[in-house]
Amino acid sequence: MTDLPATLREIVGRWHVLTSARATARYRKGYRTGEGPALAVVRPGSLLEFWRVASACVAADVSIIVQASNTGLTGGSTPDGADYPGGLVIISTTRLAGLKVIRDGQQVLCMPGATLNRLEQALRPYGREPHSVIGSSCLGASVVGGVCNNSGGSLVRRGPAYTEMALYAQVQPDGTLRLINHLGIALGEEPEDILSRIDSGNYSDADIDPAEDRRAHDHDYVAHVRDIDSDVPARFNADPRCLFEAAGSAGKLIVFAVRLDTFAREENTATFYLGTTEPARLTELRRTMLRDFAAPPIAGEYMHRDAFDIADRYGRDTFVAIEKLGTDRLPALFAAKARFDGFFGEGVSDRLMQRASRLIPDHLPHRMRAFRDRFEHHLILKVSADQAEATRELLARLFADTQAAHFECTAGESAKAFLHRFVAAGAAVRYRAVHRGEVEDIVALDIALPRNTHEWVEQLPADLARQSIHTLYYGHFFCQVFHQDYIVAKGTDPLAYEHALWKLLDARGAQYPAEHNVGHLYVARPELADFYRSIDPRNQLNPGIGHTSKARDWAETGEQI
């Protein structure tokens, strides 16, 4: 153990092994939740270095967390306490941001640190898109992280991030590390040869097998989500449909690369902004489009008025930063923010930025402002060109009176509407930082309701409502996946509050989490915990995830709530 830091420095160089509390702070603390000490944070610069670092850590019998952008909302890639067997090493993959477009743009090979935003840019010349194009990409989330978490995103037709083609290492029961190549690319037999060839791009089209027996996205999701009378949610972390090797692995495997399908970019799309005081109108819209249209819409993003207001006030500077600077610079900005808070104190940067945001002029279109005043429930609906006219006819029937209305967005309004929706999660974090004296914490849930749900609006019991300063609802409406943030008042027990919410969700037939990893907030359901045990029999990678045991070889079994 005493020689491990020295060994790691020999592999990656002294500047890429961080050990001081200040230097490691932004890796050890989750974006929203989770924190703990680490023996070291290691930043390999190649897949070969990554393999050697992982091998050294496995041999030293330390616990390992592999982390990409640290943008998760449930603490799934950050420490949770100080009780990790052997101590904890965090391996950051942000320097491993390579990707390669293959098969004439039909597929892509992504390294662990490649971001969704960078992948969007790489595919643009091919007229193609990745699985997700908005939402988490605005925060610099990684492609591999999305696959490992079965992340869904906003695009109704694409379902959870999924592949059966990955290059990964698995810790064996005897404490050795085994590399498994299921990429469908001929790269040799020895681990260091395989990884060196990926690093250098030393393979040709002839080495790439079409691998038609393995899927690189969830081919069945369109039919699945359109089964509107099913009492099972469309997508959620514990769904056995999408647990396969790297897919859904949540850090229980060391993933070096994934091979994924890409999708033709939709041209001449139409976006509509809807508002209503009657949730049943949105239910009828969803069921009609999924049942009767030839294909689901591209996206349907829901936002309650309270979430609109919090995003408006506490997400304004983030909105403008993304709009003016793009997403390329966001990871560096987040890193600078974390370093600033590490030096001056938690939440200081948020409070300063919130004060500065008061100087920013109104950033939202007038028509959105008018709908905010008129309606409690908002939906941003994007459809393909061949659906536009049928959608106009349907909206003229369902959303054209005093209780429900719509307008067709200009390109600028569409971009602003979606961006406003996607700063909501960060806005809740900002609110907590600014109002520390009033707020105990954020209880953040992402839930999936059954596909046959009609009454999707939560009716919060009076005792829970009294403990909540703000309750924010937003989500992916056509998939019936909702993000629910409860900003609870000082003195409230967040854990007890969350468990009370779980009981309500269980009664509604909900599954949770839907797409953000169980992290350390949720209990992994038995089928998910069994999957973790099968792929990490030694329990050396991300131990404790989903309230499972942290002990080696799963010595302590059962859920810990």
PDB file of N, CA, C and O in Angstrom, residues 404-473:
ATOM      1  N   ALA A 404     -56.068  25.531 -22.580  1.00  0.00           N
ATOM      2  CA  ALA A 404     -54.903  24.917 -23.221  1.00  0.00           C
ATOM      3  C   ALA A 404     -54.640  25.634 -24.538  1.00  0.00           C
ATOM      4  O   ALA A 404     -55.568  25.910 -25.304  1.00  0.00           O
ATOM      5  N   ALA A 405     -53.360  25.947 -24.771  1.00  0.00           N
ATOM      6  CA  ALA A 405     -52.998  26.653 -26.000  1.00  0.00           C
ATOM      7  C   ALA A 405     -51.619  26.206 -26.452  1.00  0.00           C
ATOM      8  O   ALA A 405     -50.903  25.493 -25.727  1.00  0.00           O
ATOM      9  N   HIS A 406     -51.241  26.622 -27.657  1.00  0.00           N
ATOM     10  CA  HIS A 406     -49.929  26.265 -28.191  1.00  0.00           C
ATOM     11  C   HIS A 406     -49.489  27.313 -29.186  1.00  0.00           C
ATOM     12  O   HIS A 406     -50.292  28.098 -29.686  1.00  0.00           O
ATOM     13  N   PHE A 407     -48.190  27.338 -29.454  1.00  0.00           N
ATOM     14  CA  PHE A 407     -47.684  28.100 -30.583  1.00  0.00           C
ATOM     15  C   PHE A 407     -46.536  27.325 -31.210  1.00  0.00           C
ATOM     16  O   PHE A 407     -45.866  26.525 -30.544  1.00  0.00           O
ATOM     17  N   GLU A 408     -46.340  27.551 -32.505  1.00  0.00           N
ATOM     18  CA  GLU A 408     -45.242  26.908 -33.210  1.00  0.00           C
ATOM     19  C   GLU A 408     -44.008  27.794 -33.099  1.00  0.00           C
ATOM     20  O   GLU A 408     -44.051  28.985 -33.407  1.00  0.00           O
ATOM     21  N   CYS A 409     -42.917  27.215 -32.633  1.00  0.00           N
ATOM     22  CA  CYS A 409     -41.727  27.986 -32.306  1.00  0.00           C
ATOM     23  C   CYS A 409     -40.923  28.354 -33.546  1.00  0.00           C
ATOM     24  O   CYS A 409     -40.844  27.584 -34.514  1.00  0.00           O
ATOM     25  N   THR A 410     -40.315  29.522 -33.501  1.00  0.00           N
ATOM     26  CA  THR A 410     -39.233  29.823 -34.431  1.00  0.00           C
ATOM     27  C   THR A 410     -38.012  29.001 -34.018  1.00  0.00           C
ATOM     28  O   THR A 410     -37.978  28.409 -32.925  1.00  0.00           O
ATOM     29  N   ALA A 411     -36.988  28.984 -34.857  1.00  0.00           N
ATOM     30  CA  ALA A 411     -35.773  28.243 -34.506  1.00  0.00           C
ATOM     31  C   ALA A 411     -35.163  28.781 -33.218  1.00  0.00           C
ATOM     32  O   ALA A 411     -34.711  28.017 -32.353  1.00  0.00           O
ATOM     33  N   GLY A 412     -35.156  30.093 -33.053  1.00  0.00           N
ATOM     34  CA  GLY A 412     -34.596  30.690 -31.841  1.00  0.00           C
ATOM     35  C   GLY A 412     -35.410  30.346 -30.615  1.00  0.00           C
ATOM     36  O   GLY A 412     -34.848  30.046 -29.545  1.00  0.00           O
ATOM     37  N   GLU A 413     -36.735  30.379 -30.723  1.00  0.00           N
ATOM     38  CA  GLU A 413     -37.592  30.025 -29.595  1.00  0.00           C
ATOM     39  C   GLU A 413     -37.423  28.565 -29.210  1.00  0.00           C
ATOM     40  O   GLU A 413     -37.410  28.221 -28.026  1.00  0.00           O
ATOM     41  N   SER A 414     -37.281  27.707 -30.205  1.00  0.00           N
ATOM     42  CA  SER A 414     -37.098  26.280 -29.926  1.00  0.00           C
ATOM     43  C   SER A 414     -35.817  26.049 -29.129  1.00  0.00           C
ATOM     44  O   SER A 414     -35.813  25.338 -28.116  1.00  0.00           O
ATOM     45  N   ALA A 415     -34.725  26.650 -29.572  1.00  0.00           N
ATOM     46  CA  ALA A 415     -33.450  26.474 -28.875  1.00  0.00           C
ATOM     47  C   ALA A 415     -33.533  26.989 -27.446  1.00  0.00           C
ATOM     48  O   ALA A 415     -33.049  26.335 -26.505  1.00  0.00           O
ATOM     49  N   LYS A 416     -34.155  28.125 -27.249  1.00  0.00           N
ATOM     50  CA  LYS A 416     -34.265  28.703 -25.913  1.00  0.00           C
ATOM     51  C   LYS A 416     -35.186  27.866 -25.022  1.00  0.00           C
ATOM     52  O   LYS A 416     -34.921  27.692 -23.829  1.00  0.00           O
ATOM     53  N   ALA A 417     -36.256  27.341 -25.572  1.00  0.00           N
ATOM     54  CA  ALA A 417     -37.187  26.535 -24.776  1.00  0.00           C
ATOM     55  C   ALA A 417     -36.500  25.274 -24.251  1.00  0.00           C
ATOM     56  O   ALA A 417     -36.609  24.938 -23.063  1.00  0.00           O
ATOM     57  N   PHE A 418     -35.786  24.571 -25.128  1.00  0.00           N
ATOM     58  CA  PHE A 418     -35.101  23.359 -24.688  1.00  0.00           C
ATOM     59  C   PHE A 418     -33.971  23.682 -23.716  1.00  0.00           C
ATOM     60  O   PHE A 418     -33.766  22.972 -22.723  1.00  0.00           O
ATOM     61  N   LEU A 419     -33.257  24.737 -23.949  1.00  0.00           N
ATOM     62  CA  LEU A 419     -32.168  25.106 -23.047  1.00  0.00           C
ATOM     63  C   LEU A 419     -32.706  25.491 -21.673  1.00  0.00           C
ATOM     64  O   LEU A 419     -32.128  25.116 -20.644  1.00  0.00           O
ATOM     65  N   HIS A 420     -33.819  26.211 -21.647  1.00  0.00           N
ATOM     66  CA  HIS A 420     -34.440  26.556 -20.366  1.00  0.00           C
ATOM     67  C   HIS A 420     -34.836  25.308 -19.589  1.00  0.00           C
ATOM     68  O   HIS A 420     -34.616  25.212 -18.375  1.00  0.00           O
ATOM     69  N   ARG A 421     -35.371  24.336 -20.294  1.00  0.00           N
ATOM     70  CA  ARG A 421     -35.748  23.074 -19.639  1.00  0.00           C
ATOM     71  C   ARG A 421     -34.524  22.382 -19.036  1.00  0.00           C
ATOM     72  O   ARG A 421     -34.588  21.827 -17.927  1.00  0.00           O
ATOM     73  N   PHE A 422     -33.386  22.439 -19.706  1.00  0.00           N
ATOM     74  CA  PHE A 422     -32.248  21.643 -19.264  1.00  0.00           C
ATOM     75  C   PHE A 422     -31.342  22.340 -18.257  1.00  0.00           C
ATOM     76  O   PHE A 422     -30.396  21.733 -17.787  1.00  0.00           O
ATOM     77  N   VAL A 423     -31.628  23.584 -17.921  1.00  0.00           N
ATOM     78  CA  VAL A 423     -30.879  24.187 -16.815  1.00  0.00           C
ATOM     79  C   VAL A 423     -31.608  24.011 -15.492  1.00  0.00           C
ATOM     80  O   VAL A 423     -31.123  24.451 -14.449  1.00  0.00           O
ATOM     81  N   ALA A 424     -32.747  23.349 -15.508  1.00  0.00           N
ATOM     82  CA  ALA A 424     -33.563  23.223 -14.295  1.00  0.00           C
ATOM     83  C   ALA A 424     -32.844  22.464 -13.183  1.00  0.00           C
ATOM     84  O   ALA A 424     -32.902  22.868 -12.010  1.00  0.00           O
ATOM     85  N   ALA A 425     -32.179  21.363 -13.503  1.00  0.00           N
ATOM     86  CA  ALA A 425     -31.528  20.557 -12.463  1.00  0.00           C
ATOM     87  C   ALA A 425     -30.432  21.350 -11.764  1.00  0.00           C
ATOM     88  O   ALA A 425     -30.318  21.341 -10.540  1.00  0.00           O
ATOM     89  N   GLY A 426     -29.612  22.036 -12.537  1.00  0.00           N
ATOM     90  CA  GLY A 426     -28.562  22.850 -11.943  1.00  0.00           C
ATOM     91  C   GLY A 426     -29.114  24.022 -11.159  1.00  0.00           C
ATOM     92  O   GLY A 426     -28.504  24.474 -10.187  1.00  0.00           O
ATOM     93  N   ALA A 427     -30.276  24.525 -11.576  1.00  0.00           N
ATOM     94  CA  ALA A 427     -30.886  25.653 -10.877  1.00  0.00           C
ATOM     95  C   ALA A 427     -31.274  25.276  -9.453  1.00  0.00           C
ATOM     96  O   ALA A 427     -31.178  26.096  -8.527  1.00  0.00           O
ATOM     97  N   ALA A 428     -31.713  24.040  -9.254  1.00  0.00           N
ATOM     98  CA  ALA A 428     -32.050  23.593  -7.900  1.00  0.00           C
ATOM     99  C   ALA A 428     -30.813  23.580  -7.012  1.00  0.00           C
ATOM    100  O   ALA A 428     -30.864  23.952  -5.832  1.00  0.00           O
ATOM    101  N   VAL A 429     -29.676  23.153  -7.565  1.00  0.00           N
ATOM    102  CA  VAL A 429     -28.425  23.157  -6.814  1.00  0.00           C
ATOM    103  C   VAL A 429     -28.037  24.585  -6.445  1.00  0.00           C
ATOM    104  O   VAL A 429     -27.593  24.866  -5.322  1.00  0.00           O
ATOM    105  N   ARG A 430     -28.208  25.502  -7.387  1.00  0.00           N
ATOM    106  CA  ARG A 430     -27.907  26.903  -7.113  1.00  0.00           C
ATOM    107  C   ARG A 430     -28.810  27.449  -5.997  1.00  0.00           C
ATOM    108  O   ARG A 430     -28.341  28.180  -5.117  1.00  0.00           O
ATOM    109  N   TYR A 431     -30.083  27.117  -6.042  1.00  0.00           N
ATOM    110  CA  TYR A 431     -31.003  27.593  -5.003  1.00  0.00           C
ATOM    111  C   TYR A 431     -30.526  27.149  -3.625  1.00  0.00           C
ATOM    112  O   TYR A 431     -30.522  27.927  -2.670  1.00  0.00           O
ATOM    113  N   ARG A 432     -30.116  25.899  -3.507  1.00  0.00           N
ATOM    114  CA  ARG A 432     -29.629  25.383  -2.224  1.00  0.00           C
ATOM    115  C   ARG A 432     -28.416  26.170  -1.748  1.00  0.00           C
ATOM    116  O   ARG A 432     -28.304  26.516  -0.570  1.00  0.00           O
ATOM    117  N   ALA A 433     -27.493  26.441  -2.676  1.00  0.00           N
ATOM    118  CA  ALA A 433     -26.275  27.161  -2.299  1.00  0.00           C
ATOM    119  C   ALA A 433     -26.580  28.577  -1.834  1.00  0.00           C
ATOM    120  O   ALA A 433     -25.961  29.084  -0.881  1.00  0.00           O
ATOM    121  N   VAL A 434     -27.537  29.231  -2.474  1.00  0.00           N
ATOM    122  CA  VAL A 434     -27.860  30.623  -2.145  1.00  0.00           C
ATOM    123  C   VAL A 434     -28.678  30.728  -0.860  1.00  0.00           C
ATOM    124  O   VAL A 434     -28.545  31.692  -0.111  1.00  0.00           O
ATOM    125  N   HIS A 435     -29.482  29.723  -0.568  1.00  0.00           N
ATOM    126  CA  HIS A 435     -30.398  29.773   0.576  1.00  0.00           C
ATOM    127  C   HIS A 435     -30.035  28.718   1.627  1.00  0.00           C
ATOM    128  O   HIS A 435     -30.910  28.042   2.173  1.00  0.00           O
ATOM    129  N   ARG A 436     -28.760  28.597   1.927  1.00  0.00           N
ATOM    130  CA  ARG A 436     -28.282  27.593   2.880  1.00  0.00           C
ATOM    131  C   ARG A 436     -28.955  27.722   4.241  1.00  0.00           C
ATOM    132  O   ARG A 436     -29.163  26.731   4.946  1.00  0.00           O
ATOM    133  N   GLY A 437     -29.298  28.934   4.639  1.00  0.00           N
ATOM    134  CA  GLY A 437     -29.912  29.121   5.948  1.00  0.00           C
ATOM    135  C   GLY A 437     -31.325  28.592   6.038  1.00  0.00           C
ATOM    136  O   GLY A 437     -31.827  28.332   7.137  1.00  0.00           O
ATOM    137  N   GLU A 438     -31.974  28.405   4.895  1.00  0.00           N
ATOM    138  CA  GLU A 438     -33.363  27.945   4.869  1.00  0.00           C
ATOM    139  C   GLU A 438     -33.494  26.499   4.401  1.00  0.00           C
ATOM    140  O   GLU A 438     -34.460  25.818   4.746  1.00  0.00           O
ATOM    141  N   VAL A 439     -32.534  26.053   3.605  1.00  0.00           N
ATOM    142  CA  VAL A 439     -32.642  24.750   2.939  1.00  0.00           C
ATOM    143  C   VAL A 439     -31.816  23.703   3.677  1.00  0.00           C
ATOM    144  O   VAL A 439     -30.631  23.911   3.934  1.00  0.00           O
ATOM    145  N   GLU A 440     -32.438  22.560   3.969  1.00  0.00           N
ATOM    146  CA  GLU A 440     -31.704  21.434   4.540  1.00  0.00           C
ATOM    147  C   GLU A 440     -30.949  20.697   3.441  1.00  0.00           C
ATOM    148  O   GLU A 440     -29.762  20.408   3.565  1.00  0.00           O
ATOM    149  N   ASP A 441     -31.650  20.416   2.337  1.00  0.00           N
ATOM    150  CA  ASP A 441     -31.012  19.712   1.220  1.00  0.00           C
ATOM    151  C   ASP A 441     -32.011  19.593   0.074  1.00  0.00           C
ATOM    152  O   ASP A 441     -33.173  20.024   0.187  1.00  0.00           O
ATOM    153  N   ILE A 442     -31.543  18.995  -1.018  1.00  0.00           N
ATOM    154  CA  ILE A 442     -32.414  18.637  -2.140  1.00  0.00           C
ATOM    155  C   ILE A 442     -32.635  17.132  -2.104  1.00  0.00           C
ATOM    156  O   ILE A 442     -31.674  16.363  -2.055  1.00  0.00           O
ATOM    157  N   VAL A 443     -33.866  16.700  -2.116  1.00  0.00           N
ATOM    158  CA  VAL A 443     -34.190  15.293  -2.318  1.00  0.00           C
ATOM    159  C   VAL A 443     -34.545  15.156  -3.797  1.00  0.00           C
ATOM    160  O   VAL A 443     -35.572  15.650  -4.250  1.00  0.00           O
ATOM    161  N   ALA A 444     -33.656  14.544  -4.549  1.00  0.00           N
ATOM    162  CA  ALA A 444     -33.790  14.483  -6.010  1.00  0.00           C
ATOM    163  C   ALA A 444     -34.121  13.062  -6.440  1.00  0.00           C
ATOM    164  O   ALA A 444     -33.358  12.132  -6.173  1.00  0.00           O
ATOM    165  N   LEU A 445     -35.236  12.901  -7.114  1.00  0.00           N
ATOM    166  CA  LEU A 445     -35.657  11.596  -7.612  1.00  0.00           C
ATOM    167  C   LEU A 445     -35.818  11.655  -9.123  1.00  0.00           C
ATOM    168  O   LEU A 445     -36.247  12.673  -9.676  1.00  0.00           O
ATOM    169  N   ASP A 446     -35.441  10.581  -9.804  1.00  0.00           N
ATOM    170  CA  ASP A 446     -35.875  10.431 -11.190  1.00  0.00           C
ATOM    171  C   ASP A 446     -36.614   9.106 -11.276  1.00  0.00           C
ATOM    172  O   ASP A 446     -36.107   8.060 -10.898  1.00  0.00           O
ATOM    173  N   ILE A 447     -37.859   9.209 -11.727  1.00  0.00           N
ATOM    174  CA  ILE A 447     -38.787   8.087 -11.633  1.00  0.00           C
ATOM    175  C   ILE A 447     -39.372   7.755 -13.000  1.00  0.00           C
ATOM    176  O   ILE A 447     -39.441   8.607 -13.887  1.00  0.00           O
ATOM    177  N   ALA A 448     -39.779   6.506 -13.152  1.00  0.00           N
ATOM    178  CA  ALA A 448     -40.459   6.071 -14.363  1.00  0.00           C
ATOM    179  C   ALA A 448     -41.827   5.530 -13.967  1.00  0.00           C
ATOM    180  O   ALA A 448     -41.920   4.591 -13.170  1.00  0.00           O
ATOM    181  N   LEU A 449     -42.863   6.134 -14.508  1.00  0.00           N
ATOM    182  CA  LEU A 449     -44.228   5.682 -14.231  1.00  0.00           C
ATOM    183  C   LEU A 449     -44.647   4.633 -15.265  1.00  0.00           C
ATOM    184  O   LEU A 449     -44.129   4.613 -16.392  1.00  0.00           O
ATOM    185  N   PRO A 450     -45.577   3.760 -14.919  1.00  0.00           N
ATOM    186  CA  PRO A 450     -46.068   2.777 -15.887  1.00  0.00           C
ATOM    187  C   PRO A 450     -46.563   3.453 -17.164  1.00  0.00           C
ATOM    188  O   PRO A 450     -47.087   4.573 -17.131  1.00  0.00           O
ATOM    189  N   ARG A 451     -46.423   2.747 -18.271  1.00  0.00           N
ATOM    190  CA  ARG A 451     -46.810   3.327 -19.558  1.00  0.00           C
ATOM    191  C   ARG A 451     -48.303   3.571 -19.662  1.00  0.00           C
ATOM    192  O   ARG A 451     -48.744   4.390 -20.473  1.00  0.00           O
ATOM    193  N   ASN A 452     -49.110   2.889 -18.829  1.00  0.00           N
ATOM    194  CA  ASN A 452     -50.557   3.088 -18.883  1.00  0.00           C
ATOM    195  C   ASN A 452     -51.047   4.146 -17.896  1.00  0.00           C
ATOM    196  O   ASN A 452     -52.256   4.274 -17.663  1.00  0.00           O
ATOM    197  N   THR A 453     -50.133   4.916 -17.325  1.00  0.00           N
ATOM    198  CA  THR A 453     -50.503   5.923 -16.337  1.00  0.00           C
ATOM    199  C   THR A 453     -51.304   7.059 -16.980  1.00  0.00           C
ATOM    200  O   THR A 453     -50.912   7.613 -18.005  1.00  0.00           O
ATOM    201  N   HIS A 454     -52.415   7.397 -16.363  1.00  0.00           N
ATOM    202  CA  HIS A 454     -53.212   8.564 -16.758  1.00  0.00           C
ATOM    203  C   HIS A 454     -53.017   9.708 -15.758  1.00  0.00           C
ATOM    204  O   HIS A 454     -52.904  10.865 -16.155  1.00  0.00           O
ATOM    205  N   GLU A 455     -53.010   9.383 -14.476  1.00  0.00           N
ATOM    206  CA  GLU A 455     -52.871  10.408 -13.434  1.00  0.00           C
ATOM    207  C   GLU A 455     -51.388  10.535 -13.065  1.00  0.00           C
ATOM    208  O   GLU A 455     -50.924   9.972 -12.083  1.00  0.00           O
ATOM    209  N   TRP A 456     -50.655  11.265 -13.871  1.00  0.00           N
ATOM    210  CA  TRP A 456     -49.202  11.351 -13.691  1.00  0.00           C
ATOM    211  C   TRP A 456     -48.773  12.508 -12.791  1.00  0.00           C
ATOM    212  O   TRP A 456     -47.621  12.555 -12.356  1.00  0.00           O
ATOM    213  N   VAL A 457     -49.659  13.433 -12.507  1.00  0.00           N
ATOM    214  CA  VAL A 457     -49.320  14.561 -11.629  1.00  0.00           C
ATOM    215  C   VAL A 457     -49.333  14.088 -10.182  1.00  0.00           C
ATOM    216  O   VAL A 457     -50.324  13.535  -9.704  1.00  0.00           O
ATOM    217  N   GLU A 458     -48.236  14.288  -9.471  1.00  0.00           N
ATOM    218  CA  GLU A 458     -48.129  13.825  -8.091  1.00  0.00           C
ATOM    219  C   GLU A 458     -49.001  14.657  -7.160  1.00  0.00           C
ATOM    220  O   GLU A 458     -49.029  15.888  -7.245  1.00  0.00           O
ATOM    221  N   GLN A 459     -49.691  13.969  -6.279  1.00  0.00           N
ATOM    222  CA  GLN A 459     -50.475  14.630  -5.229  1.00  0.00           C
ATOM    223  C   GLN A 459     -49.728  14.436  -3.914  1.00  0.00           C
ATOM    224  O   GLN A 459     -49.816  13.397  -3.276  1.00  0.00           O
ATOM    225  N   LEU A 460     -48.968  15.426  -3.532  1.00  0.00           N
ATOM    226  CA  LEU A 460     -48.102  15.320  -2.359  1.00  0.00           C
ATOM    227  C   LEU A 460     -48.927  15.480  -1.085  1.00  0.00           C
ATOM    228  O   LEU A 460     -49.661  16.457  -0.929  1.00  0.00           O
ATOM    229  N   PRO A 461     -48.839  14.527  -0.145  1.00  0.00           N
ATOM    230  CA  PRO A 461     -49.579  14.663   1.117  1.00  0.00           C
ATOM    231  C   PRO A 461     -49.200  15.949   1.849  1.00  0.00           C
ATOM    232  O   PRO A 461     -48.080  16.456   1.718  1.00  0.00           O
ATOM    233  N   ALA A 462     -50.133  16.458   2.643  1.00  0.00           N
ATOM    234  CA  ALA A 462     -49.961  17.760   3.285  1.00  0.00           C
ATOM    235  C   ALA A 462     -48.722  17.798   4.174  1.00  0.00           C
ATOM    236  O   ALA A 462     -48.007  18.811   4.212  1.00  0.00           O
ATOM    237  N   ASP A 463     -48.442  16.699   4.905  1.00  0.00           N
ATOM    238  CA  ASP A 463     -47.288  16.731   5.808  1.00  0.00           C
ATOM    239  C   ASP A 463     -45.980  16.834   5.049  1.00  0.00           C
ATOM    240  O   ASP A 463     -45.039  17.513   5.481  1.00  0.00           O
ATOM    241  N   LEU A 464     -45.884  16.198   3.855  1.00  0.00           N
ATOM    242  CA  LEU A 464     -44.678  16.322   3.042  1.00  0.00           C
ATOM    243  C   LEU A 464     -44.621  17.679   2.349  1.00  0.00           C
ATOM    244  O   LEU A 464     -43.543  18.266   2.220  1.00  0.00           O
ATOM    245  N   ALA A 465     -45.779  18.168   1.919  1.00  0.00           N
ATOM    246  CA  ALA A 465     -45.812  19.473   1.264  1.00  0.00           C
ATOM    247  C   ALA A 465     -45.348  20.570   2.212  1.00  0.00           C
ATOM    248  O   ALA A 465     -44.646  21.505   1.802  1.00  0.00           O
ATOM    249  N   ARG A 466     -45.673  20.457   3.487  1.00  0.00           N
ATOM    250  CA  ARG A 466     -45.283  21.485   4.458  1.00  0.00           C
ATOM    251  C   ARG A 466     -43.763  21.528   4.661  1.00  0.00           C
ATOM    252  O   ARG A 466     -43.208  22.577   4.995  1.00  0.00           O
ATOM    253  N   GLN A 467     -43.100  20.409   4.469  1.00  0.00           N
ATOM    254  CA  GLN A 467     -41.654  20.353   4.667  1.00  0.00           C
ATOM    255  C   GLN A 467     -40.859  20.770   3.431  1.00  0.00           C
ATOM    256  O   GLN A 467     -39.637  20.896   3.505  1.00  0.00           O
ATOM    257  N   SER A 468     -41.543  21.001   2.331  1.00  0.00           N
ATOM    258  CA  SER A 468     -40.883  21.331   1.070  1.00  0.00           C
ATOM    259  C   SER A 468     -41.045  22.824   0.767  1.00  0.00           C
ATOM    260  O   SER A 468     -42.170  23.332   0.726  1.00  0.00           O
ATOM    261  N   ILE A 469     -39.929  23.496   0.551  1.00  0.00           N
ATOM    262  CA  ILE A 469     -39.965  24.902   0.150  1.00  0.00           C
ATOM    263  C   ILE A 469     -40.413  25.015  -1.296  1.00  0.00           C
ATOM    264  O   ILE A 469     -41.250  25.843  -1.650  1.00  0.00           O
ATOM    265  N   HIS A 470     -39.821  24.196  -2.160  1.00  0.00           N
ATOM    266  CA  HIS A 470     -40.208  24.127  -3.569  1.00  0.00           C
ATOM    267  C   HIS A 470     -40.189  22.672  -3.998  1.00  0.00           C
ATOM    268  O   HIS A 470     -39.305  21.902  -3.611  1.00  0.00           O
ATOM    269  N   THR A 471     -41.161  22.305  -4.815  1.00  0.00           N
ATOM    270  CA  THR A 471     -41.193  20.983  -5.429  1.00  0.00           C
ATOM    271  C   THR A 471     -41.168  21.184  -6.936  1.00  0.00           C
ATOM    272  O   THR A 471     -42.058  21.825  -7.489  1.00  0.00           O
ATOM    273  N   LEU A 472     -40.147  20.648  -7.574  1.00  0.00           N
ATOM    274  CA  LEU A 472     -39.911  20.912  -8.991  1.00  0.00           C
ATOM    275  C   LEU A 472     -40.124  19.636  -9.795  1.00  0.00           C
ATOM    276  O   LEU A 472     -39.515  18.604  -9.512  1.00  0.00           O
ATOM    277  N   TYR A 473     -40.984  19.715 -10.798  1.00  0.00           N
ATOM    278  CA  TYR A 473     -41.287  18.575 -11.656  1.00  0.00           C
ATOM    279  C   TYR A 473     -40.925  18.924 -13.103  1.00  0.00           C
ATOM    280  O   TYR A 473     -41.360  19.953 -13.633  1.00  0.00           O
TER     281      TYR A 473
END
